[in-house]
Amino acid sequence: MEPATLKDIARELNISVSTVSRALRDSYEINPETKRLVMECAARLHYRPNPIALSLKGSSSKAIGVIVPQIANYYFSQAINGIEEVANQRGYDVLIFQTHEAYDREVANLRQAVARRVDGLLISLSSETNNVSHLQELQQQGTPIVQFDRVSAALDTPRVVADNFAGAFAATEHLLLSGRRRIAHLTIQPWLSITQERLAGYRAALEKHGVPYDESLVRFGTFGPDEVGPLVDELLALEPRPDAFFTASDRLAVGCLAALRQLRIAIPGQVSLIGFTNLTVADMLAPSLSTVEQPATEIGRVAVGRLLDLIEKKHRAAPPSTVTIPTTLVVRESSGGVG
Amino acid sequence: MEPATLKDIARELNISVSTVSRALRDSYEINPETKRLVMECAARLHYRPNPIALSLKGSSSKAIGVIVPQIANYYFSQAINGIEEVANQRGYDVLIFQTHEAYDREVANLRQAVARRVDGLLISLSSETNNVSHLQELQQQGTPIVQFDRVSAALDTPRVVADNFAGAFAATEHLLLSGRRRIAHLTIQPWLSITQERLAGYRAALEKHGVPYDESLVRFGTFGPDEVGPLVDELLALEPRPDAFFTASDRLAVGCLAALRQLRIAIPGQVSLIGFTNLTVADMLAPSLSTVEQPATEIGRVAVGRLLDLIEKKHRAAPPSTVTIPTTLVVRESSGGVG
DNA sequence: TTGTAAGCGTTATCAT
DNA sequence: ATGATAACGCTTACAA
């Protein structure tokens, strides 16, 4: 049951390959009867155009590339889930590449994607990337690109991101409204777009409520599993001591919660904790952790939708715009236990 | 910076394309000087063979297909991580497909993979799949296949799996040795290989310690987020009541833990809990959850290694064998808190 | 309305 | 030792 080719159909019907080819797409200037015959035969033989031949020919590969820092990460695996769903629905295959947060791998991945003749590229930048010339070059060659999550202003493409500002604002304001005043913010690399937006939301909420910004409460970094504990200890040693933590990732939330547990500090009795985390993760940590839920799957769906529109030239004139997907603040304080 | 082709090199050096082609692979019967020139030029132009042309030609696509039930799942995303790592290292690209646990999608994914002319296939069966004729057919066409995690005995391929029996045995024995006697086992679909192996390990441990097998303590199913709670309640209503839970997945462990928390049942004070879970997940749930850690990344690495060996005919004569990767029992009872 | 032929990048088979 | 040519499956001028 080898896949049937145009040639097979042609042989079967005693007509030429090109006639078959045209019968399958053009409709004008081809005998309706021939067309019917071809269609019928194609169906009977389960004909599917060979995407590889198509790619070689140069028209379209019906494949898109997706470059993410890590697959084994709730956020990205959910995003890929959304991407895959929509892409397959629209007849595209998905090639996935991981940068492992390394610029060199990002460049190598890009080469792979180009070699595979992807019709378009979806990318969330590695944390090491501060130069996007490799992407600009690809773009100038005419490959549509859409950025999501970790985006660069230096690269002029559509962007699909979570509403990090609003999410951080809501989280911070919630903490302020429940009486917290010393809100520590544990976050990731300061040059990332998402970091900056979250920090801005945090500061805006503080400002609105007349609480001065204290930079000693804000810590940036790539913290390993064993580094969060000491960091939390350090922050708790400050005078006056923080009465809440607002963390920027799953890992930071988990580390922070573990450290607080170890110190037997009750949440939310003595200290509050809100993280930018996935709801699944938050569920696991419930009831101690409130969360700013990031709609990763939806971001994936929207991003790939825009990319495919671009590929199919549906919005040729539309300028690169940024789509912001709302985040949701999910508050859980059902228990006073340490968790 | 369009990718250079053989033709570009040929033009540059004023020689024929076929000479260039041979210079790049054969070594015999070609002028060393020409060869040097070609090599040098290829390097200078950053020549990379076009995998698409290669695929069309029919030799090899340098791509493998990976079919898994879900990407957004700690276990599979880790496995993919390992797969990607090794595959890329050995010069292969990875095409990922999700079945969403549906047989029809599995068949469709297979077609996609075939259309893309993958050199080989790595698959973890969907829970709906009980007929593997689609895979047998592909295999008979000469495509190497390796199964991992959820495998079928009806499909004669190498298999790479976690040592589910030993893991379940160790977990159950640990519970028995700490005095538990009524160990409930919450698990997934009964026809899956992994389910059966775990159940066998559970039963073997009971038998070794002279505890009769009570089938009312074992529950199979695809439990939704809201179904685990009632199930735990139901089990706890049994007489005599279970004094431990042994669960077969992340989700079951989380659901079970949540239910126990809600009932304010201390772990491990009154009830013990061990799950077949990912260590990352277990960390989040610490200190309440002990875990049988599944080496997902390693399984991925080993599985893809075997597949690539098969593709590259390294072990043509070696019979399809099953590789079992050890699991690790990680016991955590650091606290008596409900968690 | 349909057929012929070239071309996408590569390799294998024949020449030379 | 090297070059021309066909072939992989498909599209698309260009002929007929």
mmCIF file with all atom_site columns, C-alpha atoms (C1' of nucleotides) in Angstrom, chain A residues 16 18-19 22 29 31 34 57, chain C residues 1-5 7-9:
data_model
loop_
_atom_site.group_PDB
_atom_site.id
_atom_site.type_symbol
_atom_site.label_atom_id
_atom_site.label_alt_id
_atom_site.label_comp_id
_atom_site.label_asym_id
_atom_site.label_entity_id
_atom_site.label_seq_id
_atom_site.pdbx_PDB_ins_code
_atom_site.Cartn_x
_atom_site.Cartn_y
_atom_site.Cartn_z
_atom_site.occupancy
_atom_site.B_iso_or_equiv
_atom_site.pdbx_formal_charge
_atom_site.auth_seq_id
_atom_site.auth_comp_id
_atom_site.auth_asym_id
_atom_site.auth_atom_id
_atom_site.pdbx_PDB_model_num
ATOM 1  C CA    . SER A 1 16 ? -0.590  12.479 -18.835 1.00 0.00 ? 16 SER A CA    1
ATOM 2  C CA    . SER A 1 18 ? 0.195   17.071 -16.006 1.00 0.00 ? 18 SER A CA    1
ATOM 3  C CA    . THR A 1 19 ? -3.452  16.568 -16.808 1.00 0.00 ? 19 THR A CA    1
ATOM 4  C CA    . ARG A 1 22 ? -4.246  20.124 -13.156 1.00 0.00 ? 22 ARG A CA    1
ATOM 5  C CA    . GLU A 1 29 ? -9.652  24.714 -18.847 1.00 0.00 ? 29 GLU A CA    1
ATOM 6  C CA    . ASN A 1 31 ? -12.686 18.649 -19.252 1.00 0.00 ? 31 ASN A CA    1
ATOM 7  C CA    . THR A 1 34 ? -11.677 13.982 -17.173 1.00 0.00 ? 34 THR A CA    1
ATOM 8  C CA    . LYS A 1 57 ? 9.552   22.129 -6.160  1.00 0.00 ? 57 LYS A CA    1
ATOM 9  C "C1'" . DT  C 2 1  ? -8.533  20.540 -23.616 1.00 0.00 ? 1  DT  C "C1'" 1
ATOM 10 C "C1'" . DT  C 2 2  ? -4.415  17.919 -23.182 1.00 0.00 ? 2  DT  C "C1'" 1
ATOM 11 C "C1'" . DG  C 2 3  ? 0.486   16.577 -23.727 1.00 0.00 ? 3  DG  C "C1'" 1
ATOM 12 C "C1'" . DT  C 2 4  ? 5.623   17.665 -23.488 1.00 0.00 ? 4  DT  C "C1'" 1
ATOM 13 C "C1'" . DA  C 2 5  ? 9.428   19.177 -21.127 1.00 0.00 ? 5  DA  C "C1'" 1
ATOM 14 C "C1'" . DG  C 2 7  ? 13.389  22.139 -13.169 1.00 0.00 ? 7  DG  C "C1'" 1
ATOM 15 C "C1'" . DC  C 2 8  ? 13.741  21.762 -7.779  1.00 0.00 ? 8  DC  C "C1'" 1
ATOM 16 C "C1'" . DG  C 2 9  ? 18.864  19.030 -5.318  1.00 0.00 ? 9  DG  C "C1'" 1
#
